[in-house]
Short mmCIF file of C-alpha atoms in Angstrom, two decimals:
data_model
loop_
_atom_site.label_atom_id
_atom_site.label_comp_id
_atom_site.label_asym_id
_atom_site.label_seq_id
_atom_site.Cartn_x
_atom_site.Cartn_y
_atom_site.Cartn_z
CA UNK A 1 -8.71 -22.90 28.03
CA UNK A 2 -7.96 -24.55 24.60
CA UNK A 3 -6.82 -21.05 23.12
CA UNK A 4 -4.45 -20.44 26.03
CA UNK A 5 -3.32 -24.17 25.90
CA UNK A 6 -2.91 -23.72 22.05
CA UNK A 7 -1.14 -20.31 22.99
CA UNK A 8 1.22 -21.73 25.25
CA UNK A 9 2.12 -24.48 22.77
CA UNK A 10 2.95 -22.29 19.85
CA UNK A 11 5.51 -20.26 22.43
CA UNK A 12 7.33 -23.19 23.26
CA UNK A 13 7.30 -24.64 19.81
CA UNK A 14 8.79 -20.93 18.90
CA UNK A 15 11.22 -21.13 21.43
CA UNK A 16 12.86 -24.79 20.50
CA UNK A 17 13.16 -23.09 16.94
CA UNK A 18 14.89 -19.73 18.44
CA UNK A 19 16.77 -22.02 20.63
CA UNK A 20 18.34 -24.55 17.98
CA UNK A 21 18.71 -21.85 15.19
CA UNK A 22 20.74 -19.99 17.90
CA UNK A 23 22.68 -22.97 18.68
CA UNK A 24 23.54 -23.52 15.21
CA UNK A 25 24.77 -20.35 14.58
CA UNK A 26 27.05 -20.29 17.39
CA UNK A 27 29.60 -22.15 16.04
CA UNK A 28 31.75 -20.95 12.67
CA UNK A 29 33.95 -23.98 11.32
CA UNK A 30 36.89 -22.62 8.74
CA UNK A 31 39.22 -25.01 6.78
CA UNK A 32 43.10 -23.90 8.02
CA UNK A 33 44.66 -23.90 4.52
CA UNK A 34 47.75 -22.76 6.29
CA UNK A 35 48.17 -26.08 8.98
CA UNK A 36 46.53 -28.71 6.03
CA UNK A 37 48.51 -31.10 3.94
CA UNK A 38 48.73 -28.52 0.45
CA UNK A 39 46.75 -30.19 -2.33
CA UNK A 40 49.40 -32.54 -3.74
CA UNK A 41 50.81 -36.29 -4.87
CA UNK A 42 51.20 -38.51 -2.74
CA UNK A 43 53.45 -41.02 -3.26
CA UNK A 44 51.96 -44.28 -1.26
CA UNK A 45 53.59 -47.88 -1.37
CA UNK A 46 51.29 -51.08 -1.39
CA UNK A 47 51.23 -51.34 2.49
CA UNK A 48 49.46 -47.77 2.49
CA UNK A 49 49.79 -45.21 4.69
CA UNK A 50 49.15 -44.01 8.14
CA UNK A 51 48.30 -40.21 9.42
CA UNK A 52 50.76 -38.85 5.94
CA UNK A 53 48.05 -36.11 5.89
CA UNK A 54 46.55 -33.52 8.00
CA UNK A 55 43.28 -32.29 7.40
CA UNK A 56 42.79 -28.67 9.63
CA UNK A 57 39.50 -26.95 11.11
CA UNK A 58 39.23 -24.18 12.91
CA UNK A 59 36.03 -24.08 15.35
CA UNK A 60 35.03 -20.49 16.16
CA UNK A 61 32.30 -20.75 19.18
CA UNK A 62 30.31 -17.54 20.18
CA UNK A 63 28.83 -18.38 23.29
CA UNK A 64 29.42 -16.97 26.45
CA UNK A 65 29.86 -20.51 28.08
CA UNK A 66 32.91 -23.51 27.36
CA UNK A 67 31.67 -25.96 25.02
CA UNK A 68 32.98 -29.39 24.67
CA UNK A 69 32.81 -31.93 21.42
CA UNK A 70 32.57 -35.06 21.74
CA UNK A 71 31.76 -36.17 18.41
CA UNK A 72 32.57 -35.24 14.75
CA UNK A 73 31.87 -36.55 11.26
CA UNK A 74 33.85 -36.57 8.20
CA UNK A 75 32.30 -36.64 4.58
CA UNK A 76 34.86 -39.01 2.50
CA UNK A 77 35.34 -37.94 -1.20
CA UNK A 78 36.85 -38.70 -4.27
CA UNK A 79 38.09 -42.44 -4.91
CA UNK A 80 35.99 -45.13 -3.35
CA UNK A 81 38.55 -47.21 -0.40
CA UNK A 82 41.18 -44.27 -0.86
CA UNK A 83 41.09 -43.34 2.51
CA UNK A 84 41.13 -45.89 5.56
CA UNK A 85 40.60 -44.08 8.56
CA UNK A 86 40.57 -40.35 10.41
CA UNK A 87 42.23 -40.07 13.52
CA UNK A 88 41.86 -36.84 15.77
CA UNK A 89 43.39 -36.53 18.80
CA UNK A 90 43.09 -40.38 20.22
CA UNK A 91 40.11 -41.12 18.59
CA UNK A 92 40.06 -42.70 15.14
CA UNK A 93 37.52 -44.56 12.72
CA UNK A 94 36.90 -45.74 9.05
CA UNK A 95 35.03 -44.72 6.53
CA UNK A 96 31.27 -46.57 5.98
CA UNK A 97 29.21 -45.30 3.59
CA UNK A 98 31.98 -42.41 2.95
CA UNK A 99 31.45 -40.99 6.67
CA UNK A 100 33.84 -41.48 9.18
CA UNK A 101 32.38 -41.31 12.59
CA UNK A 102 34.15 -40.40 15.52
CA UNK A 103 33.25 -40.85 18.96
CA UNK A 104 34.83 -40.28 22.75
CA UNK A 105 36.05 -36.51 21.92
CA UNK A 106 36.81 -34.70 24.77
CA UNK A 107 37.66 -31.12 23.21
CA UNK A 108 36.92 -28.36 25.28
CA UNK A 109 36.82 -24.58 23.38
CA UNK A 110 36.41 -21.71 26.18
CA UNK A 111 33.54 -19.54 25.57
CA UNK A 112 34.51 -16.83 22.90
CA UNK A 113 37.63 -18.62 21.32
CA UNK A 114 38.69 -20.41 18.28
CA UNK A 115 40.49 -23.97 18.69
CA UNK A 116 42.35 -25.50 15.64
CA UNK A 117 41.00 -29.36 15.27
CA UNK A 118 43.55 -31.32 13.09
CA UNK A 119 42.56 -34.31 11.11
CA UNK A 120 45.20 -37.19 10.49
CA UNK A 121 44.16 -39.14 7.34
CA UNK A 122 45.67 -42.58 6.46
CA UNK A 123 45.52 -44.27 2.95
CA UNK A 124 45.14 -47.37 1.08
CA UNK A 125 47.70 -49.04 -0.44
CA UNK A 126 48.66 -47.85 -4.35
CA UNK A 127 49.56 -50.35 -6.89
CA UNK A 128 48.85 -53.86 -8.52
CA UNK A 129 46.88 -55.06 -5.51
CA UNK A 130 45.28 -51.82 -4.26
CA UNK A 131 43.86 -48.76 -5.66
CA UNK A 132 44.73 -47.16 -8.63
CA UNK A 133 47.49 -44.35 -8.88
CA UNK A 134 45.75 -41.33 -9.59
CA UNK A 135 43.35 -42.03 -6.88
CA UNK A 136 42.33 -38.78 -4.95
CA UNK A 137 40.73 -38.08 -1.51
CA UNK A 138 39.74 -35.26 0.33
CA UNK A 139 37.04 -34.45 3.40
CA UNK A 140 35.09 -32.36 5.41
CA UNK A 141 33.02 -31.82 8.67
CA UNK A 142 29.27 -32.62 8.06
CA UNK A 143 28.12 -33.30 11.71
CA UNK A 144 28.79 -31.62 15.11
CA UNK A 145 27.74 -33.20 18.79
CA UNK A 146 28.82 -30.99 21.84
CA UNK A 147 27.99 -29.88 24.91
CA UNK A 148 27.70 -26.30 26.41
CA UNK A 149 26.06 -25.23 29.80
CA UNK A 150 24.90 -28.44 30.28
CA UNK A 151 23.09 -28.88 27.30
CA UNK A 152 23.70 -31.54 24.25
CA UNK A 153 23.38 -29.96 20.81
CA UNK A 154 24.08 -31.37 17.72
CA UNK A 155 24.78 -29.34 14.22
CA UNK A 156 25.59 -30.23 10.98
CA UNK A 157 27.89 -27.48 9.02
CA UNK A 158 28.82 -27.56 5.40
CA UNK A 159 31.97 -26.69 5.76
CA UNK A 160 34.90 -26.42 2.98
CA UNK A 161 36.89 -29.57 1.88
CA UNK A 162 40.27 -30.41 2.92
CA UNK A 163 42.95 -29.90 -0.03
CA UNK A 164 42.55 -33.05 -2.89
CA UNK A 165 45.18 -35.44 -2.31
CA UNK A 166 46.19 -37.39 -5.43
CA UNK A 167 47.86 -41.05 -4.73
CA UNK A 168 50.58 -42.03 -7.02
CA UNK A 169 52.44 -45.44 -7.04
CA UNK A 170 56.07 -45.19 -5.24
CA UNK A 171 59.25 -45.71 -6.48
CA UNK A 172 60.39 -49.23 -7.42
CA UNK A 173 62.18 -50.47 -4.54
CA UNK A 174 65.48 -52.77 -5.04
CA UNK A 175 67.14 -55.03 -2.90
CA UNK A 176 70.93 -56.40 -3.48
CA UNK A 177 71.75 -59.23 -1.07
CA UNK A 178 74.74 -60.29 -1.64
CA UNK A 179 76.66 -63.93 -0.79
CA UNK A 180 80.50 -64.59 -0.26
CA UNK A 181 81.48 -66.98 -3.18
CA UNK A 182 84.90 -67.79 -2.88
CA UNK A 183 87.85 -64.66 -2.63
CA UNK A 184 84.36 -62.63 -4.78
CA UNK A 185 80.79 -61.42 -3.68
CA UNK A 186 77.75 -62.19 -5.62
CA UNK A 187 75.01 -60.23 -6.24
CA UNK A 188 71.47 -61.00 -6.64
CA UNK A 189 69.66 -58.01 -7.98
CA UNK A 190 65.96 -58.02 -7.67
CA UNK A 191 63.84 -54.74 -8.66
CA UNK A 192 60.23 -54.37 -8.17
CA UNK A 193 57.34 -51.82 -9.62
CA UNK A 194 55.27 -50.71 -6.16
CA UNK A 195 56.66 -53.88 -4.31
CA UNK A 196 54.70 -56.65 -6.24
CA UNK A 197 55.74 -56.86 -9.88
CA UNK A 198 59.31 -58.28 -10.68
CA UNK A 199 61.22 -55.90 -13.65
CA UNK A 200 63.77 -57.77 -13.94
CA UNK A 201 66.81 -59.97 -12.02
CA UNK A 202 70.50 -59.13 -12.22
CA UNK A 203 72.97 -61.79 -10.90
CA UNK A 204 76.98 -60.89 -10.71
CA UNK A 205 79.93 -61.61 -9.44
CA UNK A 206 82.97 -59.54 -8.53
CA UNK A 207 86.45 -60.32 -6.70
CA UNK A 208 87.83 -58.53 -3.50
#
């Protein structure tokens, strides 16, 4: 009774294996070079920015059922507080511990098919009272939750990285309000490095 018990115990313990290894095969995750942000400078003002690059998957699912995410996770490289948050679809997050985790996907794949997932990235702020220009980021998928026939697997690919993204400072923005003075105009000129640092002031007047 023990050896049949024992028997019986080693199948199933077999099976979970076959089953999971199966699982885990069943889905092929490719970076799209083609719909990703090119590896490039980025020029980023102090205020940062929001979704400025797109990070592209393609998820290749062998099965002969739909499957449906509902969770992904994004390894965050390069420069420490570079990148602020992922966003795909409506779903977005922020990096702890460099992962971003997203939760609430709803993306179906039909059995058999390839779907393109697209990753919008946002960035800190460059300059004086953010991170440095130079900075670069860049990210993959590392984790995997989805469902298919009714069953909940989870994976955990090592897929390629996105394209490096290198943050440089923008240009110095000027303003030039100007005031009526008299039958003239006068101009202040104020210019700024990345928004924070005054260059220098210009003040002049000219007649009409």
């Amino acid at each position: 009774m023990k050896k049949l018990y024992s028997m019986l115990l080693m199948f199933v313990v077999l099976f979970s294996f076959s089953l999971s290894v199966t699982n885990a095969q069943s889905i092929a995750i490719t970076l799209d070079l083609a719909n990703s942000t090119s590896s490039q400078e980025v020029q980023v003002g102090t205020d940062g920015g929001t979704d400025i690059v797109r990070a592209s998957y393609d998820f290749s699912f062998s099965e002969k059922s739909d499957m449906t995410i509902s969770e992904l996770k994004y390894f965050v490289s390069g420069t420490t507080g570079a990148i602020t948050a992922i966003r795909v679809e409506s779903a977005s997050a922020y990096p702890i511990n460099h992962v971003v985790y997203l939760t609430g996907l709803n993306i179906m794949i039909p059995a058999n098919s390839t779907k393109n997932i697209d990753a919008y990235i946002s960035y800190a702020g460059v300059g004086t009272v953010g991170i440095p220009s130079g900075s670069t980021a860049q990210v993959q998928v590392i984790y995997v939750k989805y469902t298919s026939n009714g069953i909940s697997n989870t994976i955990y690919p090592t897929s390629e990285p996105s394209p490096r993204i290198t943050l440089i400072q923008g240009l110095p923005q000027i303003n030039i309000p100007g005031r009526a003075v008299g039958f003239g105009t006068h101009i202040f000129l104020d210019v700024y490095c990345t928004g924070e640092l005054k260059v220098f002031k210009l003040e002049t007047s000219s007649d009409i």
